Coordinates of C-alpha atoms in Angstrom, one line a residue:
X1 CA 25.3 -14.8 -10.4
X2 CA 23.7 -11.8 -8.1
X3 CA 26.1 -10.6 -5.9
X4 CA 24.4 -9.1 -2.2
X5 CA 26.0 -5.9 -2.5
X6 CA 24.9 -5.4 -6.0
X7 CA 22.0 -3.5 -7.1
X8 CA 19.3 -3.5 -9.3
X9 CA 19.8 -1.0 -12.7
X10 CA 16.9 1.5 -13.0
X11 CA 17.5 1.2 -16.8
X12 CA 14.3 -1.1 -17.4
X13 CA 12.4 1.3 -15.9
X14 CA 13.2 4.2 -17.5
X15 CA 9.8 4.1 -19.6
X16 CA 8.0 5.2 -16.3
X17 CA 10.4 7.7 -15.6
X18 CA 8.2 11.3 -14.3
X19 CA 7.6 14.2 -17.1
X20 CA 8.9 17.1 -15.8
X21 CA 6.6 19.9 -16.2
X22 CA 7.7 23.4 -17.6
X23 CA 5.5 25.5 -16.2
X24 CA 4.5 26.3 -12.6
X25 CA 1.0 26.4 -13.2
X26 CA -1.5 23.9 -11.3
X27 CA -0.8 21.7 -8.4
X28 CA 3.5 20.9 -8.7
X29 CA 5.3 18.7 -6.6
X30 CA 8.8 18.1 -5.9
X31 CA 10.2 14.5 -5.1
X32 CA 13.1 14.6 -2.6
X33 CA 13.5 11.0 -2.3
X34 CA 12.5 8.2 0.0
X35 CA 9.0 9.7 0.8
X36 CA 9.6 13.4 0.4
X37 CA 7.1 15.6 -1.8
X38 CA 6.8 18.9 -1.5
X39 CA 3.5 20.3 -3.1
X40 CA 1.9 23.5 -4.0
X41 CA -0.6 25.3 -5.9
X42 CA 1.4 28.5 -6.0
X43 CA -0.2 29.8 -2.7
X44 CA 0.6 27.2 -0.2
X45 CA 3.1 24.5 -0.1
X46 CA 2.9 21.7 2.2
X47 CA 5.9 19.0 2.4
X48 CA 5.9 15.4 3.9
X49 CA 9.6 14.2 5.5
X50 CA 11.5 16.7 3.9
X51 CA 14.4 14.1 4.7
X52 CA 17.5 15.5 2.5
X53 CA 21.0 14.9 5.3
X54 CA 20.7 11.1 4.2
X55 CA 24.0 10.0 6.6
X56 CA 25.6 7.4 5.1
X57 CA 25.0 3.9 6.1
X58 CA 28.1 3.5 8.1
X59 CA 27.5 6.6 10.3
X60 CA 23.9 5.0 10.5
X61 CA 25.4 1.6 12.0
X62 CA 27.8 3.0 13.8
X63 CA 27.7 6.3 15.1
X64 CA 25.2 9.5 15.9
X65 CA 23.4 11.2 13.4
X66 CA 22.2 14.8 13.3
X67 CA 20.3 17.1 10.2
X68 CA 22.2 18.8 8.3
X69 CA 21.0 22.4 8.2
X70 CA 23.0 23.5 5.4
X71 CA 21.2 21.0 3.4
X72 CA 18.3 22.1 4.5
X73 CA 18.4 25.7 4.0
X74 CA 19.9 24.7 0.1
X75 CA 17.1 22.8 -0.8
X76 CA 14.7 25.4 0.5
X77 CA 16.6 27.8 -1.6
X78 CA 16.8 25.8 -4.7
X79 CA 12.8 24.9 -4.5
X80 CA 12.2 28.8 -3.5
X81 CA 10.1 28.1 -0.6
X82 CA 8.5 31.0 0.3
X83 CA 4.8 29.6 1.3
X84 CA 5.5 26.1 3.2
X85 CA 2.7 25.9 5.7
X86 CA 3.4 22.3 7.0
X87 CA 5.8 19.6 7.1
X88 CA 3.9 16.3 8.0
X89 CA 5.5 13.0 8.9
X90 CA 4.4 9.9 7.8
X91 CA 5.9 8.2 10.9
X92 CA 9.0 9.2 13.0
X93 CA 11.9 7.2 12.1
X94 CA 15.0 9.4 11.1
X95 CA 14.5 9.0 7.6
X96 CA 11.3 10.6 7.9
X97 CA 11.5 13.0 11.0
X98 CA 15.5 14.0 11.3
X99 CA 15.1 17.0 9.1
X100 CA 11.4 17.9 9.5
X101 CA 12.1 20.2 12.4
X102 CA 14.6 22.2 10.9
X103 CA 12.1 23.1 7.7
X104 CA 9.6 23.9 10.1
X105 CA 12.4 26.3 11.8
X106 CA 13.6 28.1 8.8
X107 CA 10.3 28.8 6.6
X108 CA 7.6 28.9 10.2
X109 CA 6.1 25.9 9.3
X110 CA 3.9 23.6 11.3
X111 CA 5.2 20.2 12.0
X112 CA 2.5 17.6 12.1
X113 CA 2.5 14.1 13.4
X114 CA 2.5 12.0 16.2
X115 CA 3.8 13.0 19.7
X116 CA 6.9 11.4 19.0
X117 CA 7.4 13.6 15.5
X118 CA 6.5 16.6 18.2
X119 CA 9.5 15.4 20.6
X120 CA 11.6 15.2 17.7
X121 CA 10.6 18.8 17.5
X122 CA 11.1 20.1 20.9
X123 CA 14.7 18.7 20.7
X124 CA 15.6 21.0 17.3
X125 CA 13.9 23.9 19.3
X126 CA 10.5 24.0 17.5
X127 CA 8.2 26.4 19.3
X128 CA 4.7 24.6 20.8
X129 CA 2.9 27.0 18.3
X130 CA 4.2 25.5 15.9
X131 CA 3.5 21.6 16.6
X132 CA 0.7 19.9 15.6
X133 CA -0.5 16.4 17.0
X134 CA -2.8 14.8 15.1
X135 CA -5.4 11.9 15.7
X136 CA -6.6 9.1 13.5
X137 CA -9.3 10.3 10.9
X138 CA -8.2 14.0 12.2
X139 CA -8.5 16.5 8.9
X140 CA -6.0 19.7 9.5
X141 CA -6.5 22.6 6.5
X142 CA -3.8 24.7 5.1
X143 CA -4.7 27.2 2.4
X144 CA -7.2 24.8 -0.2
X145 CA -4.9 21.5 1.1
X146 CA -7.1 19.6 3.6
X147 CA -5.2 16.9 5.3
X148 CA -6.9 14.2 6.7
X149 CA -4.3 11.4 8.6
X150 CA -5.3 7.9 8.5
X151 CA -3.6 5.8 11.3
X152 CA -1.5 3.2 9.1
X153 CA 1.4 0.7 10.0
X154 CA 5.1 0.4 9.4
X155 CA 6.3 -1.9 6.5
X156 CA 7.2 -5.1 7.6
X157 CA 10.1 -5.5 9.8
X158 CA 10.4 -2.4 11.8
X159 CA 13.5 -1.9 13.3
X160 CA 13.0 0.8 15.6
X161 CA 9.3 0.1 16.8
X162 CA 8.1 2.7 19.8
X163 CA 7.5 5.9 20.9
X164 CA 9.9 9.2 21.6
X165 CA 8.3 10.1 25.0
X166 CA 10.8 13.2 25.4
X167 CA 12.5 15.6 23.6
X168 CA 14.8 13.9 21.3
X169 CA 18.5 16.3 21.1
X170 CA 20.8 15.2 18.5
X171 CA 23.4 14.0 17.8
X172 CA 21.7 10.5 18.3
X173 CA 22.1 6.9 17.5
X174 CA 19.4 6.5 14.6
X175 CA 17.3 4.2 16.7
X176 CA 16.6 7.0 18.9
X177 CA 14.1 8.0 16.3
X178 CA 11.3 5.8 17.1
X179 CA 8.5 5.0 14.8
X180 CA 5.5 6.1 16.6
X181 CA 2.6 6.5 15.1
X182 CA 2.6 5.7 11.1
X183 CA -0.1 7.7 8.7
X184 CA -1.7 7.7 5.2
X185 CA -2.2 11.2 4.7
X186 CA -5.1 11.9 2.1
X187 CA -4.4 15.3 0.9
X188 CA -7.8 16.6 -0.6
X189 CA -7.6 20.0 -3.2
X190 CA -9.8 21.3 -5.7
X191 CA -7.2 20.1 -8.5
X192 CA -8.0 16.7 -7.0
X193 CA -7.0 14.5 -4.6
X194 CA -3.7 12.4 -3.3
X195 CA -2.7 9.9 -1.3
X196 CA 0.8 10.2 0.4
X197 CA 1.3 6.5 1.7
X198 CA 4.9 6.2 2.8
X199 CA 5.3 2.5 4.1
X200 CA 4.3 -0.8 2.5
X201 CA 1.6 -1.9 4.5
X202 CA -1.8 -1.5 5.3
X203 CA -4.8 -1.6 8.2
X204 CA -7.1 -4.0 6.5
X205 CA -9.9 -1.8 5.4
X206 CA -8.6 1.4 6.8
X207 CA -8.8 3.0 2.9
X208 CA -12.3 1.3 1.8
X209 CA -14.5 4.3 1.0
X210 CA -11.6 7.1 0.9
X211 CA -11.0 8.2 -2.9
X212 CA -7.7 9.3 -3.9
X213 CA -6.6 9.9 -7.6
X214 CA -3.0 9.4 -7.3
X215 CA -0.7 7.6 -4.3
X216 CA 2.6 8.5 -3.8
X217 CA 2.8 4.7 -3.0
X218 CA 5.8 3.2 -0.5
X219 CA 7.5 0.2 -2.1
X220 CA 10.3 -0.5 0.4
X221 CA 11.3 -3.8 1.7
X222 CA 8.1 -5.3 -1.3
X223 CA 11.1 -7.1 -2.7
X224 CA 12.1 -8.8 0.4
X225 CA 7.6 -10.1 1.4
X226 CA 6.0 -13.0 -0.6
X227 CA 3.9 -12.0 -3.6
X228 CA 0.8 -12.3 -1.7
X229 CA 1.4 -9.8 0.3
X230 CA 2.2 -7.3 -2.4
X231 CA -1.3 -8.3 -4.0
X232 CA -2.9 -7.7 -1.0
X233 CA -1.3 -4.5 -0.3
X234 CA -2.1 -3.4 -3.8
X235 CA -5.9 -4.4 -3.4
X236 CA -5.8 -2.3 0.0
X237 CA -4.3 0.7 -1.1
X238 CA -4.7 1.3 -4.7
X239 CA -7.6 -0.5 -5.6
X240 CA -9.4 0.4 -2.3
X241 CA -8.7 4.2 -3.2
X242 CA -9.8 3.7 -6.9
X243 CA -6.4 5.7 -7.8
X244 CA -5.4 6.0 -11.4
X245 CA -1.7 7.1 -11.1
X246 CA 0.6 5.7 -8.5
X247 CA 4.0 7.3 -8.1
X248 CA 6.2 5.0 -6.7
X249 CA 8.3 6.3 -3.3
X250 CA 10.2 5.0 -0.8
X251 CA 12.6 2.5 -3.1
X252 CA 15.8 4.6 -3.3
X253 CA 19.0 4.5 -1.8
X254 CA 18.7 7.2 1.2
X255 CA 22.2 6.6 2.3
X256 CA 23.7 8.3 -0.8
X257 CA 23.0 12.2 -0.9
X258 CA 20.9 13.8 -3.6
X259 CA 23.6 15.3 -5.1
X260 CA 24.2 12.1 -7.1
X261 CA 21.2 10.5 -8.8
X262 CA 18.8 8.3 -7.5
X263 CA 19.9 4.5 -7.4
X264 CA 17.8 1.4 -5.7
X265 CA 18.9 0.0 -2.6
X266 CA 21.4 -3.1 -2.8
X267 CA 19.8 -6.7 -3.0
X268 CA 20.7 -7.4 0.6
X269 CA 18.2 -4.8 1.8
X270 CA 15.5 -4.9 -1.1
X271 CA 15.2 -6.3 -4.6
X272 CA 13.3 -3.7 -6.6
X273 CA 13.2 -5.6 -9.6
X274 CA 11.1 -8.4 -7.6
X275 CA 8.6 -5.8 -6.8
X276 CA 8.0 -4.3 -9.9
X277 CA 7.8 -7.9 -11.7
X278 CA 4.7 -8.2 -9.5
X279 CA 3.1 -4.7 -9.7
X280 CA 3.5 -4.1 -12.9
X281 CA 1.3 -6.7 -13.9
X282 CA -1.4 -5.5 -11.1
X283 CA -1.3 -2.0 -12.4
X284 CA -1.8 -3.0 -16.3
X285 CA -4.8 -5.5 -14.8
X286 CA -6.3 -2.3 -13.2
X287 CA -5.5 0.4 -15.8
X288 CA -2.9 2.1 -13.2
X289 CA -0.6 4.6 -14.6
X290 CA 2.8 4.0 -12.6
X291 CA 5.6 6.6 -12.1
X292 CA 9.0 7.0 -11.6
X293 CA 9.5 10.1 -9.7
X294 CA 13.3 11.8 -10.6
X295 CA 14.4 14.6 -7.9
X296 CA 14.1 18.6 -7.8
X297 CA 12.5 18.5 -11.1
X298 CA 8.7 20.0 -11.0
X299 CA 6.0 17.5 -12.1
X300 CA 2.4 17.9 -12.2
X301 CA 1.0 14.1 -10.5
X302 CA -2.8 15.1 -11.3
X303 CA -2.3 15.7 -15.3
X304 CA -4.1 14.1 -17.6
X305 CA -6.5 12.5 -15.1
X306 CA -9.2 14.8 -15.6

């Protein structure tokens, strides 16, 4: 019998575990859990979210939270980040935007996202010159990276809808980090095109005509949705963009620190087994590679697709 506090095992999905890149040539990615991904071409780096504090479930539910600057600084040192140009927030919940302003302050990178993300940045002292608010379909460039922001929607069951309308100074309750605008971010680089799609939802037709080689595909909460929803999500995001590889993100238990191996959310919050049982046949049908990323280690998301 499945226990509500139990969780799926990753053992059945080990064949999909990412291949670690030995060298540092080309476009390299580092995954930091949830939907935090650092992309670098050796001259310029861009980061999505950068959520490394990962406060525990009890604190999130009952107390107040704040970014742990020491954990952000440790991540910067561990990854040897010296060329970070932008920190992009997929939306403004704490598991995306809690630490992003600290990365910006520590590295001098721009903090990019919605008006809500900008107000979270202001609350942590990000200078106005380092705040960039983007609109639907706008493109910003950093080095050889061109980032196009496409308005999207949060996955079903958004517990903190709304906007952050004034500077947010932590510590604060987790619900203070409201959604703001959710984005799907298309990253064009001479090496290829990558879509960062953090939330497992879609705007019908929004990605038609947009091409991506690889998608960092958010699958959080899909295990609690009807199978038809996942099928439509796949069609609207993966099939619509013609992607040949999906790297699964936002499936891990983000109440656990990154000093421990990633593990799926407990069954009472999501069901990774249900998601994978529906997603993998779709991937096989469409000839799409599926990758389960691991933290900290470098990978080459576009390798083998030329």
